[in-house]
Amino acid sequence: MIRTTIRFVFIGILLFFTISLHAQKVEIEKRIDGTSFPDKSHEILKAGFPGISGVKYYIETNNQDKTFEAKFEFNGAVYSMEFSSDGEWLDTEMTIPQTDLGNSILENINKTLKHRFDGFTLKKIQHQLSPDGIRYEITVKGRLKGKGELYEFLFNSMGGYMNDQIIEIETFTNEF
């Protein structure tokens, strides 16, 4: 009886770590009209980027919640700002080239990815500013044992690993 209980506890712990290590990011992004965007978010956006135009607005639902996102170009850079459903600022991301990462930051990121994958490619790098500080959100195509998948990694300001998740691409068809 005790052996069976210990076995079930061990299997439960193993399943928990397997599931938590391979979290999936399922994100559905839908374009919306600017009038459907929270008023408070409009104010924050205009204050941070005066004279901005050509903003594309989105509602984003994922595994955890619903947020709003504004995507735009400003002074030649591509930005996105994310807001809570109440219009509170969550983060601002700016797409950057790999060369904008400092050598030590890139070295730390590469060390993590080399340890994790047989091979990898950095697909998109975003400098992220949030209430928690500066971070880097990086989309990676990682290959492990011949299988390639897309991942979203989050690194701190020094390139230290924070978390990652597999990006699940949703496809919609009319087939049954």
Coordinates of C-alpha atoms in Angstrom, one line a residue:
M1 CA 0.0 0.0 0.0
I2 CA 2.8 2.5 0.9
R3 CA 4.7 1.5 -2.2
T4 CA 1.7 2.2 -4.4
T5 CA 1.1 5.6 -2.7
I6 CA 4.8 6.5 -3.1
R7 CA 4.7 5.4 -6.8
F8 CA 1.6 7.6 -7.5
V9 CA 3.1 10.6 -5.7
F10 CA 6.3 10.1 -7.8
I11 CA 4.4 9.8 -11.0
G12 CA 2.3 12.9 -10.1
I13 CA 5.5 14.9 -9.4
L14 CA 7.0 13.7 -12.7
L15 CA 3.9 14.7 -14.7
F16 CA 3.8 18.1 -13.0
F17 CA 7.4 18.9 -13.9
T18 CA 6.9 17.6 -17.5
I19 CA 3.9 19.7 -18.1
S20 CA 5.4 22.9 -16.5
L21 CA 8.6 22.6 -18.4
H22 CA 6.8 22.4 -21.7
A23 CA 4.2 25.1 -21.3
Q24 CA 2.5 26.0 -24.5
K25 CA 1.6 29.4 -25.7
V26 CA -1.7 29.5 -27.5
E27 CA -2.4 33.0 -28.5
I28 CA -5.2 34.2 -30.7
E29 CA -4.9 37.8 -31.9
K30 CA -7.8 39.5 -33.6
R31 CA -7.6 43.0 -35.2
I32 CA -10.2 45.4 -33.8
D33 CA -11.2 49.0 -34.5
G34 CA -9.6 51.7 -32.4
T35 CA -13.0 52.6 -30.9
S36 CA -13.0 49.1 -29.2
F37 CA -9.6 49.8 -27.6
P38 CA -9.7 51.0 -23.9
D39 CA -9.8 54.8 -23.6
K40 CA -7.1 54.8 -20.9
S41 CA -4.8 52.8 -23.2
H42 CA -5.3 55.5 -25.9
E43 CA -4.2 58.2 -23.5
I44 CA -1.0 56.2 -22.4
L45 CA -0.1 55.5 -26.0
K46 CA -0.4 59.1 -27.1
A47 CA 1.5 60.4 -24.1
G48 CA 4.4 58.0 -24.7
F49 CA 4.5 58.4 -28.5
P50 CA 3.4 62.0 -29.4
G51 CA 2.2 62.4 -33.0
I52 CA 1.8 58.7 -33.5
S53 CA -0.3 57.5 -36.5
G54 CA -1.0 54.3 -38.3
V55 CA -1.7 52.3 -35.2
K56 CA -3.2 48.8 -35.6
Y57 CA -5.2 47.6 -32.6
Y58 CA -5.7 44.0 -31.5
I59 CA -7.4 42.0 -28.8
E60 CA -5.3 39.0 -27.7
T61 CA -6.5 36.0 -25.8
N62 CA -4.2 33.3 -24.5
N63 CA -4.0 30.6 -21.9
Q64 CA -4.4 33.0 -19.1
D65 CA -6.3 36.2 -20.0
K66 CA -7.4 38.8 -22.5
T67 CA -5.3 41.8 -23.3
F68 CA -5.2 44.6 -25.8
E69 CA -2.2 45.4 -28.0
A70 CA -1.3 48.4 -30.2
K71 CA 1.3 47.9 -33.0
F72 CA 3.0 50.7 -34.8
E73 CA 6.1 52.3 -36.2
F74 CA 7.8 55.2 -34.5
N75 CA 11.0 56.9 -35.5
G76 CA 11.8 54.0 -37.8
A77 CA 11.4 51.2 -35.1
V78 CA 8.6 48.7 -34.8
Y79 CA 6.8 48.7 -31.5
S80 CA 3.9 47.0 -29.7
M81 CA 2.3 48.1 -26.4
E82 CA 0.2 45.7 -24.4
F83 CA -2.5 46.7 -22.0
S84 CA -4.8 44.9 -19.6
S85 CA -8.5 44.7 -20.2
D86 CA -8.8 47.6 -17.8
G87 CA -6.5 49.7 -20.0
E88 CA -3.4 49.4 -17.6
W89 CA 0.0 49.4 -19.3
L90 CA 1.6 45.9 -19.2
D91 CA 4.7 46.3 -21.4
T92 CA 6.2 48.0 -24.4
E93 CA 8.2 45.9 -26.9
M94 CA 10.6 47.2 -29.6
T95 CA 11.9 44.8 -32.3
I96 CA 15.7 45.0 -32.4
P97 CA 18.5 43.3 -34.5
Q98 CA 20.7 40.8 -32.8
T99 CA 23.6 43.3 -33.1
D100 CA 21.8 45.5 -30.6
L101 CA 22.3 42.9 -27.8
G102 CA 25.5 43.4 -25.9
N103 CA 28.1 40.7 -26.3
S104 CA 27.7 39.4 -22.8
I105 CA 23.9 39.3 -23.1
L106 CA 24.1 37.5 -26.4
E107 CA 26.6 35.1 -24.9
N108 CA 24.3 34.3 -22.0
I109 CA 21.3 33.7 -24.3
N110 CA 23.3 31.5 -26.7
K111 CA 24.7 29.4 -23.8
T112 CA 21.1 28.7 -22.6
L113 CA 19.9 27.8 -26.1
K114 CA 23.0 25.6 -26.9
H115 CA 22.3 23.7 -23.7
R116 CA 18.6 23.2 -24.7
F117 CA 18.8 22.5 -28.4
D118 CA 20.8 20.6 -31.0
G119 CA 20.5 23.6 -33.2
F120 CA 18.5 26.9 -33.1
T121 CA 17.8 30.1 -35.0
L122 CA 16.8 33.4 -33.4
K123 CA 13.7 34.5 -35.4
K124 CA 12.7 37.7 -33.6
I125 CA 14.2 39.7 -30.8
Q126 CA 12.2 42.2 -28.8
H127 CA 13.5 44.6 -26.2
Q128 CA 10.8 44.6 -23.6
L129 CA 10.1 47.3 -21.0
S130 CA 7.6 46.4 -18.2
P131 CA 6.9 47.4 -14.6
D132 CA 9.4 44.6 -13.7
G133 CA 12.2 46.3 -15.8
I134 CA 14.0 45.4 -19.0
R135 CA 13.8 42.0 -20.5
Y136 CA 14.2 40.3 -23.9
E137 CA 11.5 38.3 -25.5
I138 CA 13.0 36.1 -28.2
T139 CA 11.2 33.9 -30.7
V140 CA 13.4 30.8 -31.4
K141 CA 13.2 28.0 -33.8
G142 CA 14.8 25.2 -31.9
R143 CA 15.7 21.7 -33.1
L144 CA 15.9 18.8 -30.8
K145 CA 16.4 15.2 -32.0
G146 CA 15.4 16.2 -35.5
K147 CA 12.2 17.9 -34.5
G148 CA 11.9 21.7 -34.9
E149 CA 9.4 23.9 -33.0
L150 CA 8.9 27.5 -32.4
Y151 CA 9.5 28.8 -28.8
E152 CA 9.1 32.1 -27.0
F153 CA 11.9 32.7 -24.5
L154 CA 12.0 35.4 -21.9
F155 CA 15.5 36.6 -20.7
N156 CA 16.3 39.2 -18.1
S157 CA 18.3 42.4 -18.8
M158 CA 21.6 40.4 -18.5
G159 CA 20.5 37.6 -20.8
G160 CA 19.6 35.2 -17.9
Y161 CA 16.9 32.7 -18.6
M162 CA 13.5 33.4 -17.1
N163 CA 11.1 31.1 -18.9
D164 CA 10.0 29.7 -22.2
Q165 CA 7.0 28.2 -23.9
I166 CA 6.2 26.4 -27.1
I167 CA 4.3 28.6 -29.6
E168 CA 1.2 26.7 -30.8
I169 CA 0.1 28.1 -34.1
E170 CA -3.7 27.9 -34.5
T171 CA -5.0 27.2 -37.9
F172 CA -8.6 27.6 -38.8
T173 CA -10.2 25.7 -41.7
N174 CA -13.7 25.1 -42.9
E175 CA -13.1 21.3 -43.1
F176 CA -14.9 18.9 -40.9

